[in-house]
Structures are given as structure tokens and as C-alpha cells.
Coordinates of C-alpha atoms in Angstrom, one line a residue:
M67 CA 0.1 0.0 0.0
A68 CA 1.3 3.6 -0.9
R69 CA 2.8 5.4 1.8
T70 CA 1.3 8.7 0.7
A71 CA -1.0 11.7 2.0
E72 CA -1.9 15.2 1.2
I73 CA -3.3 18.0 2.9
S74 CA -4.9 21.8 1.8
R75 CA -4.7 24.0 4.5
K76 CA -6.6 27.8 4.5
T77 CA -6.0 30.1 7.0
N78 CA -6.4 34.3 7.0
E79 CA -2.4 33.8 7.1
T80 CA -1.5 31.1 4.6
N81 CA -2.9 29.0 1.6
I82 CA -1.2 25.5 0.9
T83 CA -1.5 22.5 -0.5
L84 CA 1.0 20.1 0.0
S85 CA 1.6 16.0 -0.8
L86 CA 4.2 13.7 0.7
N87 CA 5.3 9.9 -0.6
I88 CA 7.5 8.3 2.0
D89 CA 8.5 5.4 -0.7
G90 CA 9.6 8.2 -3.2
E91 CA 12.6 8.9 -5.2
G92 CA 13.7 12.4 -3.8
K93 CA 11.5 14.2 -6.2
S94 CA 10.4 18.2 -4.9
D95 CA 7.9 20.5 -6.6
L96 CA 7.9 23.6 -4.3
E97 CA 6.8 26.9 -4.1
T98 CA 6.8 28.6 -0.8
G99 CA 7.3 31.9 -1.1
V100 CA 10.0 31.5 1.5
P101 CA 13.5 31.1 -0.6
F102 CA 15.6 29.3 2.1
M103 CA 12.6 27.2 3.1
T104 CA 12.3 26.0 -0.5
H105 CA 16.1 25.3 -0.7
M106 CA 15.9 23.4 2.8
L107 CA 12.9 21.7 1.9
D108 CA 14.4 20.4 -1.2
L109 CA 17.3 19.2 0.5
F110 CA 14.9 17.1 3.1
A111 CA 13.2 15.5 0.0
K112 CA 16.2 14.6 -1.8
H113 CA 18.2 13.3 1.2
G114 CA 15.3 11.7 2.8
Q115 CA 14.0 10.0 -0.4
F116 CA 10.6 11.4 -0.5
D117 CA 8.5 12.6 -3.1
L118 CA 7.3 16.3 -1.8
N119 CA 5.1 19.0 -3.7
I120 CA 4.0 21.9 -1.8
V121 CA 2.5 25.3 -2.9
A122 CA 2.1 27.8 -0.6
N123 CA 0.9 31.3 -0.3
G124 CA 1.2 33.4 2.8
D125 CA 1.6 36.8 4.2
T126 CA 5.1 36.9 3.4
D127 CA 5.0 40.5 3.1
V128 CA 4.6 40.7 6.8
D129 CA 7.4 38.1 7.4
D130 CA 8.2 34.5 7.1
H131 CA 7.2 33.2 10.2
H132 CA 3.3 32.1 9.5
T133 CA 4.4 30.2 5.9
T134 CA 7.4 28.7 7.7
E135 CA 4.8 27.5 10.6
D136 CA 1.8 26.5 8.8
I137 CA 4.2 24.3 6.2
G138 CA 5.5 22.5 9.4
I139 CA 2.3 22.1 10.6
C140 CA 1.6 20.4 6.8
L141 CA 4.1 18.3 6.5
G142 CA 3.8 16.9 9.9
Q143 CA 0.0 16.2 9.4
V144 CA 0.6 14.2 6.2
L145 CA 3.8 12.6 7.6
K146 CA 1.4 11.3 10.4
D147 CA -1.4 10.1 8.1
A148 CA 1.0 8.3 5.5
L149 CA 2.5 6.7 8.2
G150 CA -0.9 4.9 8.8
D151 CA -0.6 2.5 11.9
K152 CA 3.1 2.1 11.6
K153 CA 2.9 -1.3 11.4
G154 CA 6.5 -2.9 9.9
I155 CA 8.9 0.6 10.5
K156 CA 11.7 0.7 12.6
R157 CA 10.6 4.1 14.5
Y158 CA 13.8 5.0 15.2
G159 CA 16.3 6.9 13.4
N160 CA 19.5 8.8 14.0
A161 CA 22.0 10.4 11.3
F162 CA 24.8 12.6 11.4
V163 CA 25.6 15.3 8.8
P164 CA 28.5 17.3 8.4
M165 CA 28.3 20.4 5.9
D166 CA 31.8 22.0 5.7
E167 CA 33.2 22.8 9.1
A168 CA 29.4 22.4 10.7
L169 CA 28.1 18.7 12.1
A170 CA 24.6 18.3 13.4
Q171 CA 23.0 15.2 14.5
V172 CA 18.9 14.5 14.3
T173 CA 17.5 11.6 16.4
V174 CA 13.4 10.5 15.8
D175 CA 11.1 8.6 17.7
L176 CA 8.1 8.0 15.6
S177 CA 6.4 7.0 19.2
N178 CA 3.1 9.3 19.1
R179 CA 4.4 11.5 21.9
P180 CA 5.4 15.1 20.6
H181 CA 8.4 16.3 21.8
L182 CA 11.4 18.7 20.7
E183 CA 14.7 18.9 22.2
M184 CA 16.9 21.3 20.2
R185 CA 20.6 22.1 21.1
A186 CA 21.6 24.7 18.5
E187 CA 23.3 28.1 18.4
F188 CA 22.9 29.9 15.3
P189 CA 25.8 32.6 14.7
S190 CA 23.6 34.8 12.5
Q191 CA 20.2 35.7 13.1
K192 CA 19.5 35.9 9.7
V193 CA 20.3 33.9 6.6
G194 CA 19.5 36.3 3.6
T195 CA 16.0 37.7 4.5
F196 CA 15.0 34.4 6.5
D197 CA 15.1 34.3 10.4
T198 CA 16.9 31.6 11.7
E199 CA 14.7 31.5 14.8
L200 CA 12.0 30.0 12.8
V201 CA 14.0 26.8 12.2
H202 CA 13.0 25.8 15.8
E203 CA 9.7 27.1 15.3
F204 CA 9.4 25.0 11.8
L205 CA 11.0 22.0 13.7
W206 CA 8.4 22.1 17.1
K207 CA 5.6 22.3 14.7
L208 CA 6.8 19.4 12.5
A209 CA 7.2 17.3 15.5
L210 CA 3.9 18.1 17.4
E211 CA 2.1 17.2 14.2
A212 CA 3.6 14.3 13.7
R213 CA 3.4 13.4 17.1
M214 CA 7.5 12.2 17.0
N215 CA 10.0 12.8 19.3
L216 CA 12.6 14.9 17.6
H217 CA 15.9 15.7 19.0
V218 CA 18.4 17.7 17.1
I219 CA 22.2 18.1 18.7
V220 CA 24.3 20.6 16.6
H221 CA 27.9 19.7 17.5
Y222 CA 29.6 22.9 16.1
G223 CA 29.6 24.9 13.3
Q224 CA 30.5 28.3 12.2
N225 CA 28.6 29.3 9.3
T226 CA 24.7 29.8 9.8
H227 CA 23.7 28.5 6.7
H228 CA 25.8 25.7 6.9
I229 CA 24.3 24.5 10.4
I230 CA 21.0 24.7 8.9
E231 CA 21.5 22.8 6.1
S232 CA 23.5 20.4 8.1
I233 CA 20.4 20.0 10.4
F234 CA 17.7 19.4 7.6
K235 CA 20.1 16.8 5.7
A236 CA 20.0 14.9 9.2
L237 CA 16.4 15.4 9.9
A238 CA 15.7 13.7 6.2
R239 CA 18.3 10.7 6.6
A240 CA 17.0 10.1 10.3
L241 CA 13.3 10.3 9.0
D242 CA 14.0 8.0 6.1
E243 CA 15.8 5.2 8.6
A244 CA 12.7 5.3 10.6
T245 CA 10.1 5.3 8.7
T246 CA 11.5 2.3 6.7
I247 CA 9.5 -1.0 6.7
D248 CA 11.7 -3.9 8.3
P249 CA 10.5 -7.3 7.7
R250 CA 11.6 -8.1 11.0
V251 CA 9.2 -6.0 12.6
K252 CA 5.8 -7.7 13.3
G253 CA 3.2 -5.5 13.8
V254 CA 4.3 -2.3 15.5
P255 CA 7.5 -1.9 17.2
S256 CA 6.1 -1.3 20.6
T257 CA 5.3 -3.2 23.7
K258 CA 2.1 -1.3 24.1
G259 CA 0.8 -3.0 21.0
M260 CA 0.2 0.4 19.3
L261 CA 2.0 3.4 18.4

């Protein structure tokens, strides 16, 4: 069965259509209105082997906050929906990804218990026009709506662009691992009998 989902979400601040195929080929078609997020989500799709399509129109004349936050909400919801009952998945994923001088680690547990733990410092408050504090906002909404434990640790780095890029690549690889079907897993990978 295809592990895909899509969502349309319209508010007074944003209008977003988003689809995800977990078992994809790393293809993306992205119109977010936030160029830096477009770049990061393109990396996310490629390195996670996800097919991701996004059309987002938001109040970017105010700033990038609402669009970035709402994309995180939508991506989390479709990830949860596409996973279905989670039977046979590995559940946990962990990835270290270097990007030049920066090294990020992301660990996930598709546990149905949302939590974000983020240990990262960004040397700059902006990358181009993008406010770097929105990385936390995006990741928190993603973790909340996907109902997963998400731990992000930046071990070191000097260039803010490199640090954030290493986070998104590590997120992709960790989620790719956690969502992988393991033929040894019978039912859901939990002693509770459900996730």
C-alpha cells in the first residue's frame, strides 16, 4: 500500500497544499514563497528519498513566520497520515551529517509522543532575509503534528547556512531510517501494541 498523504490548509494568513510520498525518489516541486525554506525542503526531500510537493501562499509581506510555521504543521500532519498504523516500521532513526565545518545530529522516535529537544546556536540571526529562529518554529510544529520525538543537536559550526543545512539533511536521513519497513518487525514496534 502506498504511504502517501496530502493536505490543503487555508487560514487568513496562509493557503497551503502539500503532498508527501514516504517511499519516493527524492523528487520535489516546491513553491513556498520563502526561498530559504524552499532550499531546505528540497534538501529534505532529496536526502530522505521523499517525494514532496508544496504550493504555499502566505503573508510573506509581513514576514516568513506564518508560512514557515504552517508548512511545518502541514508536513507533520501528512507524515503522520502517510505512516498509517506504523506496522513494520523501524520507528527510530539517527543521523549525523557534516556540512563543511558544521556537524548536526538528528534523532527521531515515531512514538506518537510529540517532543522537540533542540541544542543549536546560530551565529547569525538571518540567512538572507530568513529569520533563523524560524528553524525552531518549523521543527517544533513538525514534531507536534507528526507526533514524534525529535532531538536536534548541533555539535559545532560557524556558518549559519551550513548549520541549518546540516540539520535538514540529518532530519531527512533520520526520518528515512525511522520510516523504513523492516521485514523482521511484526506489527508495531512497541510493547504497548500500538504507537
